[in-house]
Short mmCIF file of C-alpha atoms in Angstrom, two decimals:
data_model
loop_
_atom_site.label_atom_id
_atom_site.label_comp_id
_atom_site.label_asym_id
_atom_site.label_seq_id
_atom_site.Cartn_x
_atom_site.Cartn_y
_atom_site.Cartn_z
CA UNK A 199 82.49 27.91 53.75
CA UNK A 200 79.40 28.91 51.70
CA UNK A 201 80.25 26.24 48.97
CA UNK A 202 80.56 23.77 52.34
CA UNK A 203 77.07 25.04 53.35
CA UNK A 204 75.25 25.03 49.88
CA UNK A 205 76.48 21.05 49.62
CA UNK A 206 75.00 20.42 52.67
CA UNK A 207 71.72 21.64 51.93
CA UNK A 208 71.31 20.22 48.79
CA UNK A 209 72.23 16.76 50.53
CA UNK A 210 69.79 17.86 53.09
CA UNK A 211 67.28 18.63 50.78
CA UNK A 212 68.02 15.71 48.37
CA UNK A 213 67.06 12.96 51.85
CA UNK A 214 63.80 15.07 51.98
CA UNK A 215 63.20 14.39 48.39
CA UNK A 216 63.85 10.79 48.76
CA UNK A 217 62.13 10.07 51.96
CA UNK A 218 59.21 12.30 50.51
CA UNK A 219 59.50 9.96 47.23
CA UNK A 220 59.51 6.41 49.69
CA UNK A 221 56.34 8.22 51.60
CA UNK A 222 54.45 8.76 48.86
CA UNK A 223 54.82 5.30 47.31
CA UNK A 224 54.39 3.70 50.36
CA UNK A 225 51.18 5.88 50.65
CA UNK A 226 49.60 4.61 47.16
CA UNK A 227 50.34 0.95 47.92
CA UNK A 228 48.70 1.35 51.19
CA UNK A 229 45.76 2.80 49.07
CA UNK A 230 45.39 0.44 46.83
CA UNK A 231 45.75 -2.27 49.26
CA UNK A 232 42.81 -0.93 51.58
CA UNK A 233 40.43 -0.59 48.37
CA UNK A 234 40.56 -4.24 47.82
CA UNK A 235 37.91 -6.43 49.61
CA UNK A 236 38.69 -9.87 48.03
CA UNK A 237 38.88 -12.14 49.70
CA UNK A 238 36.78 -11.16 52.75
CA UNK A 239 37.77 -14.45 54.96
CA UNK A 240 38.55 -17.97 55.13
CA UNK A 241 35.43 -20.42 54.64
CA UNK A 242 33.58 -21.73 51.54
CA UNK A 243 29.98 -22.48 50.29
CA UNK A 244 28.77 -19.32 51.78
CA UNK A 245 25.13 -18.72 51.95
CA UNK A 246 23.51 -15.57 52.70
CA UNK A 247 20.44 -13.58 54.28
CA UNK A 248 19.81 -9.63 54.32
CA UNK A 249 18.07 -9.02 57.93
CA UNK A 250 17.06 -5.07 57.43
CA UNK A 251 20.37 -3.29 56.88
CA UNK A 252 22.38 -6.69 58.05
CA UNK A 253 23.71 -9.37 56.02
CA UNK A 254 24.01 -12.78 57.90
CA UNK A 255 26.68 -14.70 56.24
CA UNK A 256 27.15 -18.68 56.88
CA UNK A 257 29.92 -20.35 55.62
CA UNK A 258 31.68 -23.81 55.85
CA UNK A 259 34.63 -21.94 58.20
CA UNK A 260 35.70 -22.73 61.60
CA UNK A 261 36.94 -25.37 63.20
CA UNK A 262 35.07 -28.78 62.01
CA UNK A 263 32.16 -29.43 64.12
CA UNK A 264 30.64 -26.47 64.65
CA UNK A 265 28.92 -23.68 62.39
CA UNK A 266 29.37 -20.07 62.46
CA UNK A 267 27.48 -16.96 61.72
CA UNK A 268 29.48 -13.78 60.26
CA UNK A 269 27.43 -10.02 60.02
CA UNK A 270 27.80 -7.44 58.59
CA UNK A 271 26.55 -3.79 57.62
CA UNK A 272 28.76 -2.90 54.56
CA UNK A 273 29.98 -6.23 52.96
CA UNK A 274 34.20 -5.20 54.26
CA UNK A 275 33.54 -5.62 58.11
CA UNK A 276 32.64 -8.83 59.34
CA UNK A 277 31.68 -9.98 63.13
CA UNK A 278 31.93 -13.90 64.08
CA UNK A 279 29.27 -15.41 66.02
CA UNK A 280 28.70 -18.66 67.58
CA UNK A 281 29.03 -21.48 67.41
CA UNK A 282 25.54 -21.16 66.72
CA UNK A 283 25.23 -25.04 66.00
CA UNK A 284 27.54 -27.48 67.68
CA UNK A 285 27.53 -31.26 66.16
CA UNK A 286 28.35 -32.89 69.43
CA UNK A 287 25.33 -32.20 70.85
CA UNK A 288 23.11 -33.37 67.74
CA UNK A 289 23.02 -37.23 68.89
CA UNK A 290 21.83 -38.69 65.30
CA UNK A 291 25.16 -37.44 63.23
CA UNK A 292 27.13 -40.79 63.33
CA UNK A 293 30.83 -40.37 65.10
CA UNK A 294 32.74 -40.45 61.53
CA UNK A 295 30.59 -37.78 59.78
CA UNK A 296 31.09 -34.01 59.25
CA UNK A 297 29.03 -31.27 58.61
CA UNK A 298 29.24 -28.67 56.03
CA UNK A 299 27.05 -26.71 53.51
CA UNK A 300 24.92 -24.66 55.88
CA UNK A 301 22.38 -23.07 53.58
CA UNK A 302 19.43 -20.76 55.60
CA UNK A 303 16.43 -19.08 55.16
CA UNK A 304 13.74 -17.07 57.40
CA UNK A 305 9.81 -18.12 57.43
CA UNK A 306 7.13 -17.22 59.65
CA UNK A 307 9.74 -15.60 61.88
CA UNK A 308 12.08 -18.18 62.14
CA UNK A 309 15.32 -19.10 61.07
CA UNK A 310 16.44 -22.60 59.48
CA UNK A 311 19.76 -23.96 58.96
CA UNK A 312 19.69 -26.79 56.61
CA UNK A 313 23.39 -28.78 56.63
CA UNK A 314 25.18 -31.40 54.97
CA UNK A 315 26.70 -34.84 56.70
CA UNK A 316 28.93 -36.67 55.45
CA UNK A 317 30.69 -38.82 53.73
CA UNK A 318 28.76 -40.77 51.92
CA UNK A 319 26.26 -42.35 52.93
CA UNK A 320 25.15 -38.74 53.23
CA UNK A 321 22.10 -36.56 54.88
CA UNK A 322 20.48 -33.28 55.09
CA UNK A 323 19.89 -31.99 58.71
CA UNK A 324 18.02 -29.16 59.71
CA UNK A 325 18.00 -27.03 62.66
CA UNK A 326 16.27 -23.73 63.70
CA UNK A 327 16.15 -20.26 65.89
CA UNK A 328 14.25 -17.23 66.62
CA UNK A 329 17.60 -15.11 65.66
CA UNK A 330 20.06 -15.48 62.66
CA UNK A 331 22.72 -15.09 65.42
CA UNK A 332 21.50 -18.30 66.92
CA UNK A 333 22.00 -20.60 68.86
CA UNK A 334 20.37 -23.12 66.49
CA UNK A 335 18.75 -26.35 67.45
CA UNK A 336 18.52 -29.40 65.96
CA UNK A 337 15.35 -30.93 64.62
CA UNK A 338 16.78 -34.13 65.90
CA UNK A 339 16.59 -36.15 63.04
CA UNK A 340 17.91 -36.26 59.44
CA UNK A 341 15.85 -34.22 57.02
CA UNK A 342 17.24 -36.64 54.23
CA UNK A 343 19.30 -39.67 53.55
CA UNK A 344 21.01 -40.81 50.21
CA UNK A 345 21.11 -44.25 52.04
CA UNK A 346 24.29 -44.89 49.72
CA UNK A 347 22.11 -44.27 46.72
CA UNK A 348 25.10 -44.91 44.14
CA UNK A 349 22.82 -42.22 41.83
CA UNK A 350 22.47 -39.58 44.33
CA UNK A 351 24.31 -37.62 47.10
CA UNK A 352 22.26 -36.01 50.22
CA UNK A 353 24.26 -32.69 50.19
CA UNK A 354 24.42 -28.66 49.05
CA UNK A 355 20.70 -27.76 50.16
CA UNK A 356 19.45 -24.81 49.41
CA UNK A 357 15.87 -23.21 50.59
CA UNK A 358 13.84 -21.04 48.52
CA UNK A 359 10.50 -19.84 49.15
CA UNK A 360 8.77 -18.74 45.76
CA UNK A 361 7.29 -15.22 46.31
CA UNK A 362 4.31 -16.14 44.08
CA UNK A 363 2.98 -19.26 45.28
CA UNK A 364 4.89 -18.55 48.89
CA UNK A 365 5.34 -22.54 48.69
CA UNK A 366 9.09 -23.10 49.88
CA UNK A 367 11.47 -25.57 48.04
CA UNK A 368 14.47 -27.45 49.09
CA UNK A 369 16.97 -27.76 45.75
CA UNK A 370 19.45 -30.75 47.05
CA UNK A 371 21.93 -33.26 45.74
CA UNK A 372 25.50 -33.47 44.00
CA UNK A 373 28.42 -35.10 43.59
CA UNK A 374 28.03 -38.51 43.44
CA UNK A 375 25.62 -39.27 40.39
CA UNK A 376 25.25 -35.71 39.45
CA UNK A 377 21.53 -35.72 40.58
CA UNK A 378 19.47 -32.30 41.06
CA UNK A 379 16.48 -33.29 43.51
CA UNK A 380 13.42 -30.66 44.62
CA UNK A 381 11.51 -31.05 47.79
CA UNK A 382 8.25 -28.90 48.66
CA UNK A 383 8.91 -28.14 52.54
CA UNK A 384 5.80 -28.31 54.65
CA UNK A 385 5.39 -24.98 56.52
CA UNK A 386 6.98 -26.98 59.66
CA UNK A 387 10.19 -26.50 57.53
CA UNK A 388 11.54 -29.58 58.86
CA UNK A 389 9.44 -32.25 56.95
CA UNK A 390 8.48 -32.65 53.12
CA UNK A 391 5.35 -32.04 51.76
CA UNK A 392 6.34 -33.74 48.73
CA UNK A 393 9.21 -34.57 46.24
CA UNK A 394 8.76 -32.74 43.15
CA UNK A 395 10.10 -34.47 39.91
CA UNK A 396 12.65 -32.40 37.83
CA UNK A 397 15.24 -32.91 35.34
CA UNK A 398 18.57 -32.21 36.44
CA UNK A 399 20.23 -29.24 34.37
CA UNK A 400 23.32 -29.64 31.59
CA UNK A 401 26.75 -29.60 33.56
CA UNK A 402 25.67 -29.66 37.22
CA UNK A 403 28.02 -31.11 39.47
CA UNK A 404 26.14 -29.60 43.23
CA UNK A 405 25.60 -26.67 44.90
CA UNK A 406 22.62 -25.36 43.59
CA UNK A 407 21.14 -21.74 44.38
CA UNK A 408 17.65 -20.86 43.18
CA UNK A 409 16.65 -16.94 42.96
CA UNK A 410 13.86 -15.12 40.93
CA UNK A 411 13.87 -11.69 39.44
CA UNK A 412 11.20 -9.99 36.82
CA UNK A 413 9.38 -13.17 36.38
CA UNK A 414 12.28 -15.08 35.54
CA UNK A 415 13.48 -18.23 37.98
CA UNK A 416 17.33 -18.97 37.99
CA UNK A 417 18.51 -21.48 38.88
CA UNK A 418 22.43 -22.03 39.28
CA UNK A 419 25.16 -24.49 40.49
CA UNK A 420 28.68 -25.49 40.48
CA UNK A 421 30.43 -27.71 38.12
CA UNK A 422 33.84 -29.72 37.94
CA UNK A 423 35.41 -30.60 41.00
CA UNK A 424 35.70 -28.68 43.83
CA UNK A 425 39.59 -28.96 44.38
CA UNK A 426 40.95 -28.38 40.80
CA UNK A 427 40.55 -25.65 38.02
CA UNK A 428 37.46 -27.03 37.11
CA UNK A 429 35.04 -25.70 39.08
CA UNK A 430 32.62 -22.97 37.94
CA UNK A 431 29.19 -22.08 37.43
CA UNK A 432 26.80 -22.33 35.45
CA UNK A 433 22.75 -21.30 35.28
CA UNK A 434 19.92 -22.63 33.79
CA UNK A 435 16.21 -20.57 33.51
CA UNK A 436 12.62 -21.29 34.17
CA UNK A 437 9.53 -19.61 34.32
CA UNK A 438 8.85 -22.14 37.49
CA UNK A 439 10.63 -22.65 40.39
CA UNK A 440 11.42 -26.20 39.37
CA UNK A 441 11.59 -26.08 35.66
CA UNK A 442 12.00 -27.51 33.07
CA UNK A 443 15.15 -25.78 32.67
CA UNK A 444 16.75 -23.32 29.96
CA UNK A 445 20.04 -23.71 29.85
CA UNK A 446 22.21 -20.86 29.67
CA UNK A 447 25.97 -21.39 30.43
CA UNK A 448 28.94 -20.27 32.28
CA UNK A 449 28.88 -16.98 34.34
CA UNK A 450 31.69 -17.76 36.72
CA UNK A 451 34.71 -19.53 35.52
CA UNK A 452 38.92 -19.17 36.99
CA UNK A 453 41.55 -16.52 36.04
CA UNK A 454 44.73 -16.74 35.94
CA UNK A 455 45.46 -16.14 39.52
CA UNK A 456 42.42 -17.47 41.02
CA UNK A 457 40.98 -20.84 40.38
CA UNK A 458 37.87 -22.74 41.12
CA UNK A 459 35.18 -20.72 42.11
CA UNK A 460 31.69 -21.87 42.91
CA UNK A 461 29.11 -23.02 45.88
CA UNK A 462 27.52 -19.45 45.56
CA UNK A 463 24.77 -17.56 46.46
CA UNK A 464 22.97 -14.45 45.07
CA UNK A 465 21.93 -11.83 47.40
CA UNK A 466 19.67 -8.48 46.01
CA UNK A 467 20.37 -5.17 48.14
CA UNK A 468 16.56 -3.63 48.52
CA UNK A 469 18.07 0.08 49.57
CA UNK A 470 20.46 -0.08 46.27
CA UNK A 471 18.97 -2.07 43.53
CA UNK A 472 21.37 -4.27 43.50
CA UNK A 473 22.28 -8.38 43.34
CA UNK A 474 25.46 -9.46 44.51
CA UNK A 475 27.16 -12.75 44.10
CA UNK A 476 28.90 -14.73 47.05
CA UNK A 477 31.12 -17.93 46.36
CA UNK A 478 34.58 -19.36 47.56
CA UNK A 479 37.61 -19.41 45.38
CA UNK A 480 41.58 -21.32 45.61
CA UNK A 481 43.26 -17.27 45.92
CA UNK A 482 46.52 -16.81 44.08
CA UNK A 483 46.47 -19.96 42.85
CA UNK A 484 48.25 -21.45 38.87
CA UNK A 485 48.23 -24.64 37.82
CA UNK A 486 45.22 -26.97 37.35
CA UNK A 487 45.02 -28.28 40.50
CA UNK A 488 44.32 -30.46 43.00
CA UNK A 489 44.85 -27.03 45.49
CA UNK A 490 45.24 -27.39 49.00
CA UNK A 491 45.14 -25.62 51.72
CA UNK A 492 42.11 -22.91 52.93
CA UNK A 493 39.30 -21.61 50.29
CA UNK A 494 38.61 -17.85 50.31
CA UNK A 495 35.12 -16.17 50.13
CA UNK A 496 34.67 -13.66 47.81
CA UNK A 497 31.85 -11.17 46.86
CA UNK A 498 31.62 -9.80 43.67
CA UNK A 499 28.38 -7.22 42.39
CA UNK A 500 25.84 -8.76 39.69
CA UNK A 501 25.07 -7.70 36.30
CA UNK A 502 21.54 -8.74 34.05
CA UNK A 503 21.85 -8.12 30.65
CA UNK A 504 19.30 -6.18 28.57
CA UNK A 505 17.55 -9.95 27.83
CA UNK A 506 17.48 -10.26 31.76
CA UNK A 507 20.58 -13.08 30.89
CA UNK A 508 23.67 -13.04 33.80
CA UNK A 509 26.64 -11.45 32.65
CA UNK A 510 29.40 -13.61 33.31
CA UNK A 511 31.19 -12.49 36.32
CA UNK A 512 35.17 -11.49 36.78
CA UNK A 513 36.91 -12.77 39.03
CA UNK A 514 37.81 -9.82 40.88
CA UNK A 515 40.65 -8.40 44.00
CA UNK A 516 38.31 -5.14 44.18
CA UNK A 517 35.03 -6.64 45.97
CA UNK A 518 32.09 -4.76 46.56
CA UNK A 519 31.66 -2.39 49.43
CA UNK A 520 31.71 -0.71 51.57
CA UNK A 521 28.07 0.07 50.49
CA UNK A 522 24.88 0.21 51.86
CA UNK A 523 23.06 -2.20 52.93
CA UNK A 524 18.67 -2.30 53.16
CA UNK A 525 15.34 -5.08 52.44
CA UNK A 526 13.40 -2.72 51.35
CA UNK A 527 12.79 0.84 49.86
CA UNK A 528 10.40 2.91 48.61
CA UNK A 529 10.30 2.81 44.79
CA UNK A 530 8.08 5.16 42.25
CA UNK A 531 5.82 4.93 45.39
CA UNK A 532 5.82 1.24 45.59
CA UNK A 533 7.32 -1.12 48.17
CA UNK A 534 10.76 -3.50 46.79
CA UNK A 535 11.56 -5.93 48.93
CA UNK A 536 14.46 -8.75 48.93
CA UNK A 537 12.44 -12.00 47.93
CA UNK A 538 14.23 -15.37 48.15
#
């Protein structure tokens, strides 16, 4: 009867050990699965703006027509807003166009949405708000037309207001012809002041993305094309805001799972000293391409070299966050601020 008992309890005690076992593995997995924050949604060509201890995120994502915001306070959260800018109601975007592209910046208290319509023959809109949550309204008219230009594509603006001359600059163009074009915004924000000649930088394709740290101007964009292995990035260097350029290389480039990353934008975290890179990629993806099917946006943190060069970036599952998030701090007693 003992020897009856003592079985049992082993048998007993050997089901703990097992289920204890299947617990604990089932545990770690879970861990490991909830510390990666790649990809953080759905959407491409994200760009971004840090509002105090929110980042406003606007990405190509939604259903086609309509533009949405997406905040957060630690870069793993995200809340949806909008539509903060509806295309039916904007009466000069012809029938057979879309929008996409939505880059955004704040001046003089206000917040501008600058948008891509296509296909070719392509524009730049523009439309503005006194919140980054919108609603946005249209300026009415298009900003910019390529009128079929067979050297130049109206697309993939980006503003950037230079935080020495406080002049702001629209970088534009892509695609078709390869063209980089630079536009001084009059402080209405929807009108130019001027075009600005530049030369456009070895290997870009679009999607430029201007920033400035230390003195140095970067400015970088995607190459390849955007549905295959080939896209990447690449940066170039100035000690202008619209060159001429230093080329540097590749800093973002696929891996072996995921493919085609690019339309980016740099964002610098005031509170934490820190730039961060946003951009879309094909997830979990072999082959050369063409991929179909839904881009993912992924965040991954920056690194300047000792020469103030990019380090190339890896393509990461990890993320960044949950961190936190700030425009400004006080710094050896002076004032840093996020410039862009």
């Amino acid at each position: 009867m003992k020897r009856i008992l003592l079985h049992i309890l082993f048998f007993l005690a050997a089901i703990a050990c097992n289920s204890a076992a299947e617990l604990t593995n089932q545990t770690q997995i879970e861990t490991s699965s909830a510390e990666n924050h790649n990809p953080v949604m759905n959407g491409a060509d994200p760009d971004v703006l840090l509002e105090k201890d929110i980042v406003w995120m606007y990405p190509t994502a939604g259903p086609q027509g309509q533009f949405y915001a997406f905040s957060s306070k630690d870069l793993v959260t995200w809340q949806r807003h909008g539509p903060i800018l509806d295309f039916s109601s904007i009466k000069w975007i012809p029938a057979d166009k879309h929008a996409w592209a939505p880059g955004i910046i704040k001046k003089n208290g206000k917040y501008y949405l600058y948008y891509s319509v296509g296909p070719k023959p392509s524009h730049i809109g523009v439309a503005s708000s006194d919140s980054p949550a919108g609603p946005f309204t249209d300026s009415g008219r298009a900003l910019l037309s390529d009128n079929n230009d067979p050297n130049f594509e109206a697309i993939d603006a980006m503003a950037f207001t230079d935080p020495q001359s406080k002049k702001t600059y629209l970088y534009t163009g892509g695609s078709v012809g390869s063209t980089l074009r630079v536009f001084e915004l009059n402080d209405d924000m929807v009108s130019f002041a001027r075009e600005i000649p530049v030369q456009t930088p070895p290997s870009f394709t679009e999607g430029s993305f201007m920033h400035y740290r230390d003195g140095i101007y970067y400015l970088s964009y995607s190459h390849g094309s955007w549905n295959n292995a080939s896209y990447s990035v690449h940066y170039a260097t100035s000690d202008t805001p619209t060159g001429p350029w230093t080329y540097r290389g590749v800093i973002l480039s696929g891996s072996q799972r995921h493919k085609g990353p690019g339309h980016h934008s740099f964002l610098y975290n005031a509170v934490m000293d820190e730039w961060y890179l946003f951009y879309h990629r094909w997830n979990n993806r072999s082959g050369l391409g063409p991929f179909r099917g839904s881009r993912k946006i992924a965040i991954e943190k920056m690194v300047y070299e000792t020469d103030a060069q990019i380090r190339p970036f890896v393509l990461t599952d990890k993320g960044v966050g949950p961190i936190t998030l700030g425009d400004s701090v006080k710094k050896n007693g002076d004032d840093k601020s996020n410039s862009r």
